[in-house]
C-alpha cells in the first residue's frame, strides 16, 4: 500500500470487512432453527472479503501448513513471520483490535498480508488453485478487457515480477487472452496490490491447463479513416525504405569475401 493517507483507509477497510463478517455470523445464528453456534470467520475468509481483494481465492489451510510450500518465505517476510503465520491460520481480528492503529496487530496484519499474497501466488499454480481461479474466471470476477474489439473478453491477473516490491513498483496488471496485451488494474481508492501476489506465470499456465477457455484471436482490427478514406501507412513505408537504403549494396561481380577473390 502507498504511504500517506492510504493507511487510515486500509484500517477502515479492515474494520468494515470485520463488521460484515460478524453481522453475517450473527444473522446466520439467529436464523438457525437449531440455534447452534457458528464458528468465527477465519482470517483468510476475512482477508478475501476486503475491498479490492476479489481476485484472491481462499488458500487451503493444508497448503499453508505444509512447510515445503513455504520454502524461502521466512527470509522474505522478516521477523514477524511467525506471528503473521499464526494470524493467517487463525480467526479474523475483532473490531476492537482494529480500532486502535497503534496496536501491534496492525504491524502483524501488514506482514500477514504480504505473506498470504506470496503463498497465494504459489497456491494458484497448483491443480486445486487453478481450479479455484477457473471458477472466478468463469464467473467474470476478474473483469473484461477494455479493448473494444475484444468484445468484453475476460482478463486474468498477472504480475510483471515474482518478487514483492517494498516501493510499490510491481503493481498488479491484467492480461487479455484474446489480444495478448497488458492493462493497468484501476481500482476505486487506488489501493495497491502487488503483482507478486499472483505472479508472472499464472495466466499463461492457466490457459495452457484449460485450453477450452482459450479465446480465438481477434478477427477485427480498427482502421483509422479520414472522411471515410483509410489513412496510408506512410510512416511504416518510410521506415521500410530507410531500412533497405541502409543495407550496403554489393557491386556486380564483387567477391562476397576475401576467400572468393
Short mmCIF file of C-alpha atoms in Angstrom, two decimals:
data_model
loop_
_atom_site.label_atom_id
_atom_site.label_comp_id
_atom_site.label_asym_id
_atom_site.label_seq_id
_atom_site.Cartn_x
_atom_site.Cartn_y
_atom_site.Cartn_z
CA UNK A 1 0.00 0.00 0.00
CA UNK A 2 1.22 3.51 -0.73
CA UNK A 3 2.33 5.72 2.16
CA UNK A 4 0.37 8.68 3.40
CA UNK A 5 -3.37 8.77 3.75
CA UNK A 6 -3.81 5.20 2.45
CA UNK A 7 -3.12 3.72 5.90
CA UNK A 8 -6.28 5.12 7.56
CA UNK A 9 -8.28 3.95 4.56
CA UNK A 10 -6.78 0.49 4.85
CA UNK A 11 -7.64 0.36 8.55
CA UNK A 12 -11.19 1.40 7.69
CA UNK A 13 -11.37 -1.41 5.11
CA UNK A 14 -10.21 -3.86 7.78
CA UNK A 15 -12.93 -2.68 10.16
CA UNK A 16 -15.66 -2.79 7.50
CA UNK A 17 -14.79 -6.34 6.46
CA UNK A 18 -14.69 -7.47 10.07
CA UNK A 19 -18.06 -5.85 10.74
CA UNK A 20 -19.61 -7.52 7.68
CA UNK A 21 -18.39 -10.93 8.72
CA UNK A 22 -19.62 -10.50 12.27
CA UNK A 23 -23.06 -9.37 11.06
CA UNK A 24 -23.25 -12.34 8.70
CA UNK A 25 -22.38 -14.68 11.54
CA UNK A 26 -24.99 -13.13 13.82
CA UNK A 27 -27.63 -13.30 11.07
CA UNK A 28 -26.92 -16.93 10.36
CA UNK A 29 -27.03 -17.72 14.06
CA UNK A 30 -30.37 -16.00 14.61
CA UNK A 31 -31.92 -17.68 11.57
CA UNK A 32 -30.74 -21.14 12.54
CA UNK A 33 -33.62 -23.38 13.56
CA UNK A 34 -31.45 -25.45 15.85
CA UNK A 35 -29.82 -22.40 17.41
CA UNK A 36 -26.38 -23.97 17.17
CA UNK A 37 -23.33 -21.73 17.45
CA UNK A 38 -21.49 -20.64 14.32
CA UNK A 39 -17.71 -20.75 14.10
CA UNK A 40 -15.88 -17.47 13.97
CA UNK A 41 -14.82 -16.35 10.47
CA UNK A 42 -11.29 -17.32 9.55
CA UNK A 43 -8.62 -14.75 8.79
CA UNK A 44 -8.37 -15.97 5.19
CA UNK A 45 -12.12 -15.51 4.59
CA UNK A 46 -11.95 -12.08 6.17
CA UNK A 47 -8.94 -11.06 4.07
CA UNK A 48 -10.58 -12.14 0.81
CA UNK A 49 -13.65 -10.04 1.69
CA UNK A 50 -11.67 -6.83 1.95
CA UNK A 51 -12.36 -4.17 -0.65
CA UNK A 52 -10.46 -4.76 -3.92
CA UNK A 53 -9.42 -8.26 -2.80
CA UNK A 54 -11.97 -10.00 -5.01
CA UNK A 55 -9.24 -11.54 -7.17
CA UNK A 56 -7.81 -13.53 -4.27
CA UNK A 57 -9.02 -17.06 -3.68
CA UNK A 58 -9.04 -18.77 -0.29
CA UNK A 59 -5.89 -20.84 0.05
CA UNK A 60 -6.50 -24.29 1.51
CA UNK A 61 -5.21 -24.45 5.13
CA UNK A 62 -3.40 -27.72 4.41
CA UNK A 63 -1.36 -25.93 1.74
CA UNK A 64 -0.40 -23.18 4.19
CA UNK A 65 0.62 -25.70 6.85
CA UNK A 66 2.89 -27.64 4.50
CA UNK A 67 6.42 -26.33 5.11
CA UNK A 68 7.51 -27.41 1.64
CA UNK A 69 5.17 -24.79 0.15
CA UNK A 70 6.64 -22.06 2.37
CA UNK A 71 10.29 -22.54 1.47
CA UNK A 72 12.19 -19.23 1.40
CA UNK A 73 9.29 -17.06 2.56
CA UNK A 74 10.55 -16.57 6.11
CA UNK A 75 13.60 -14.68 4.85
CA UNK A 76 11.46 -12.55 2.55
CA UNK A 77 8.86 -11.60 5.16
CA UNK A 78 11.09 -10.80 8.13
CA UNK A 79 10.95 -11.15 11.92
CA UNK A 80 7.15 -11.12 12.20
CA UNK A 81 6.85 -14.27 10.08
CA UNK A 82 5.78 -16.47 13.00
CA UNK A 83 3.10 -14.09 14.24
CA UNK A 84 1.85 -13.50 10.71
CA UNK A 85 1.56 -17.24 10.07
CA UNK A 86 -0.36 -17.72 13.31
CA UNK A 87 -2.71 -14.92 12.28
CA UNK A 88 -3.31 -16.41 8.82
CA UNK A 89 -4.20 -19.80 10.30
CA UNK A 90 -6.41 -18.22 12.96
CA UNK A 91 -9.53 -16.13 13.05
CA UNK A 92 -10.40 -12.67 11.82
CA UNK A 93 -9.38 -9.73 14.03
CA UNK A 94 -12.09 -8.08 16.05
CA UNK A 95 -13.27 -4.52 15.59
CA UNK A 96 -11.80 -3.66 18.98
CA UNK A 97 -8.36 -4.79 17.84
CA UNK A 98 -8.61 -2.79 14.63
CA UNK A 99 -9.94 0.35 16.29
CA UNK A 100 -6.55 1.36 17.71
CA UNK A 101 -3.99 1.89 14.92
CA UNK A 102 -1.15 1.91 17.48
CA UNK A 103 -1.67 -1.73 18.43
CA UNK A 104 0.86 -4.33 17.32
CA UNK A 105 -1.88 -6.18 15.43
CA UNK A 106 -1.61 -3.66 12.59
CA UNK A 107 2.10 -4.38 12.06
CA UNK A 108 1.36 -8.10 12.09
CA UNK A 109 -1.51 -7.51 9.65
CA UNK A 110 0.81 -5.85 7.15
CA UNK A 111 3.21 -8.76 7.37
CA UNK A 112 0.37 -11.29 7.13
CA UNK A 113 -0.92 -9.52 4.01
CA UNK A 114 2.46 -9.89 2.29
CA UNK A 115 2.94 -13.47 3.48
CA UNK A 116 -0.53 -14.54 2.35
CA UNK A 117 -0.03 -12.86 -1.02
CA UNK A 118 3.20 -14.75 -1.65
CA UNK A 119 1.62 -18.03 -0.53
CA UNK A 120 -1.36 -17.26 -2.78
CA UNK A 121 0.94 -16.85 -5.80
CA UNK A 122 2.25 -20.38 -5.24
CA UNK A 123 -1.15 -21.88 -4.49
CA UNK A 124 -2.80 -20.73 -7.72
CA UNK A 125 -0.18 -22.69 -9.69
CA UNK A 126 -1.34 -25.97 -8.15
CA UNK A 127 -4.15 -28.11 -9.57
CA UNK A 128 -6.55 -27.06 -6.81
CA UNK A 129 -5.56 -23.41 -7.03
CA UNK A 130 -6.01 -23.34 -10.80
CA UNK A 131 -9.44 -24.91 -10.36
CA UNK A 132 -10.42 -22.28 -7.78
CA UNK A 133 -9.30 -19.49 -10.08
CA UNK A 134 -11.13 -21.08 -13.01
CA UNK A 135 -14.38 -20.70 -11.07
CA UNK A 136 -13.61 -16.99 -10.66
CA UNK A 137 -12.73 -16.70 -14.34
CA UNK A 138 -15.98 -18.29 -15.47
CA UNK A 139 -17.89 -16.02 -13.08
CA UNK A 140 -16.24 -12.97 -14.74
CA UNK A 141 -14.82 -11.83 -11.40
CA UNK A 142 -11.60 -10.56 -12.98
CA UNK A 143 -13.37 -8.09 -15.24
CA UNK A 144 -13.26 -7.58 -19.00
CA UNK A 145 -10.66 -6.31 -21.46
CA UNK A 146 -11.02 -2.55 -22.06
CA UNK A 147 -10.25 -3.02 -25.76
CA UNK A 148 -13.50 -2.58 -27.67
CA UNK A 149 -12.75 -5.16 -30.36
CA UNK A 150 -12.05 -7.86 -27.75
CA UNK A 151 -15.80 -7.97 -27.11
CA UNK A 152 -15.60 -7.96 -23.28
CA UNK A 153 -13.14 -10.84 -23.11
CA UNK A 154 -12.48 -11.86 -19.50
CA UNK A 155 -8.98 -10.93 -18.35
CA UNK A 156 -6.59 -12.62 -15.92
CA UNK A 157 -4.49 -11.06 -13.13
CA UNK A 158 -0.73 -11.10 -13.62
CA UNK A 159 2.41 -9.60 -12.14
CA UNK A 160 5.42 -8.38 -14.08
CA UNK A 161 7.71 -9.75 -11.39
CA UNK A 162 7.59 -12.62 -8.90
CA UNK A 163 9.42 -10.56 -6.27
CA UNK A 164 7.45 -8.45 -3.81
CA UNK A 165 8.23 -4.75 -4.11
CA UNK A 166 8.53 -2.62 -0.97
CA UNK A 167 8.30 0.57 -3.04
CA UNK A 168 5.09 -0.23 -4.96
CA UNK A 169 6.96 -0.73 -8.25
CA UNK A 170 5.24 -4.00 -9.18
CA UNK A 171 1.52 -3.24 -9.36
CA UNK A 172 -0.95 -5.89 -10.41
CA UNK A 173 -1.75 -5.94 -14.14
CA UNK A 174 -4.49 -7.53 -16.25
CA UNK A 175 -3.73 -9.84 -19.18
CA UNK A 176 -6.19 -10.30 -22.03
CA UNK A 177 -6.04 -13.79 -23.57
CA UNK A 178 -7.58 -12.52 -26.81
CA UNK A 179 -5.41 -9.55 -27.76
CA UNK A 180 -2.43 -10.73 -25.66
CA UNK A 181 -1.97 -7.28 -24.16
CA UNK A 182 -1.46 -5.96 -20.61
CA UNK A 183 -3.64 -3.34 -18.94
CA UNK A 184 -3.49 -1.43 -15.68
CA UNK A 185 -5.66 -2.63 -12.83
CA UNK A 186 -7.51 0.50 -11.83
CA UNK A 187 -9.36 0.08 -8.55
CA UNK A 188 -11.50 2.53 -6.57
CA UNK A 189 -9.43 4.28 -3.94
CA UNK A 190 -6.17 3.38 -5.64
CA UNK A 191 -5.28 0.65 -3.13
CA UNK A 192 -2.06 -1.05 -4.13
CA UNK A 193 -1.96 -4.81 -4.81
CA UNK A 194 1.46 -6.24 -5.57
CA UNK A 195 1.80 -8.23 -8.79
CA UNK A 196 3.90 -10.82 -6.93
CA UNK A 197 0.72 -11.95 -5.15
CA UNK A 198 -0.35 -13.51 -8.48
CA UNK A 199 3.00 -13.90 -10.22
CA UNK A 200 4.13 -13.77 -13.83
CA UNK A 201 3.35 -17.43 -14.59
CA UNK A 202 -0.28 -17.79 -13.52
CA UNK A 203 -2.31 -16.58 -16.57
CA UNK A 204 -0.18 -18.46 -19.07
CA UNK A 205 -0.20 -21.71 -17.09
CA UNK A 206 -3.95 -21.28 -16.64
CA UNK A 207 -4.51 -21.02 -20.40
CA UNK A 208 -2.22 -23.98 -21.06
CA UNK A 209 -4.08 -26.08 -18.48
CA UNK A 210 -7.62 -25.15 -19.51
CA UNK A 211 -7.35 -24.94 -23.29
CA UNK A 212 -11.13 -25.00 -23.64
CA UNK A 213 -11.37 -21.45 -22.23
CA UNK A 214 -8.75 -20.02 -24.58
CA UNK A 215 -10.47 -17.48 -26.87
CA UNK A 216 -9.73 -17.24 -30.59
CA UNK A 217 -7.53 -14.33 -31.70
CA UNK A 218 -9.36 -11.13 -32.61
CA UNK A 219 -10.73 -11.08 -36.15
CA UNK A 220 -11.28 -7.33 -36.33
CA UNK A 221 -8.80 -4.52 -36.30
CA UNK A 222 -9.53 -0.84 -36.02
CA UNK A 223 -8.76 1.05 -39.24
CA UNK A 224 -8.20 4.84 -38.92
CA UNK A 225 -10.08 6.85 -41.55
CA UNK A 226 -10.34 10.48 -42.62
CA UNK A 227 -13.60 11.40 -44.34
CA UNK A 228 -14.17 7.70 -44.87
CA UNK A 229 -10.81 7.01 -46.52
CA UNK A 230 -8.15 4.79 -44.97
CA UNK A 231 -5.01 6.57 -43.87
CA UNK A 232 -1.98 5.42 -45.83
CA UNK A 233 0.74 3.95 -43.68
CA UNK A 234 3.31 6.46 -44.86
CA UNK A 235 5.48 6.20 -41.76
CA UNK A 236 5.75 2.42 -41.96
CA UNK A 237 6.60 2.57 -45.66
CA UNK A 238 9.23 5.23 -44.98
CA UNK A 239 10.83 3.10 -42.30
CA UNK A 240 10.92 0.10 -44.61
CA UNK A 241 12.50 2.16 -47.40
CA UNK A 242 15.08 3.56 -44.97
CA UNK A 243 15.97 0.06 -43.83
CA UNK A 244 16.51 -1.02 -47.42
CA UNK A 245 18.72 2.01 -48.15
CA UNK A 246 20.88 1.41 -45.09
CA UNK A 247 21.69 -2.13 -46.19
CA UNK A 248 25.03 -2.00 -48.05
CA UNK A 249 24.82 -2.89 -51.70
CA UNK A 250 27.41 -5.17 -53.26
CA UNK A 251 28.68 -4.23 -56.68
CA UNK A 252 28.15 -6.62 -59.52
CA UNK A 253 30.95 -9.19 -59.83
CA UNK A 254 32.35 -8.08 -56.45
CA UNK A 255 33.51 -11.09 -54.42
CA UNK A 256 31.41 -11.90 -51.35
CA UNK A 257 34.56 -12.33 -49.21
CA UNK A 258 38.31 -12.40 -49.49
CA UNK A 259 38.13 -16.12 -49.93
CA UNK A 260 36.25 -15.66 -53.21
CA UNK A 261 38.93 -13.47 -54.78
#
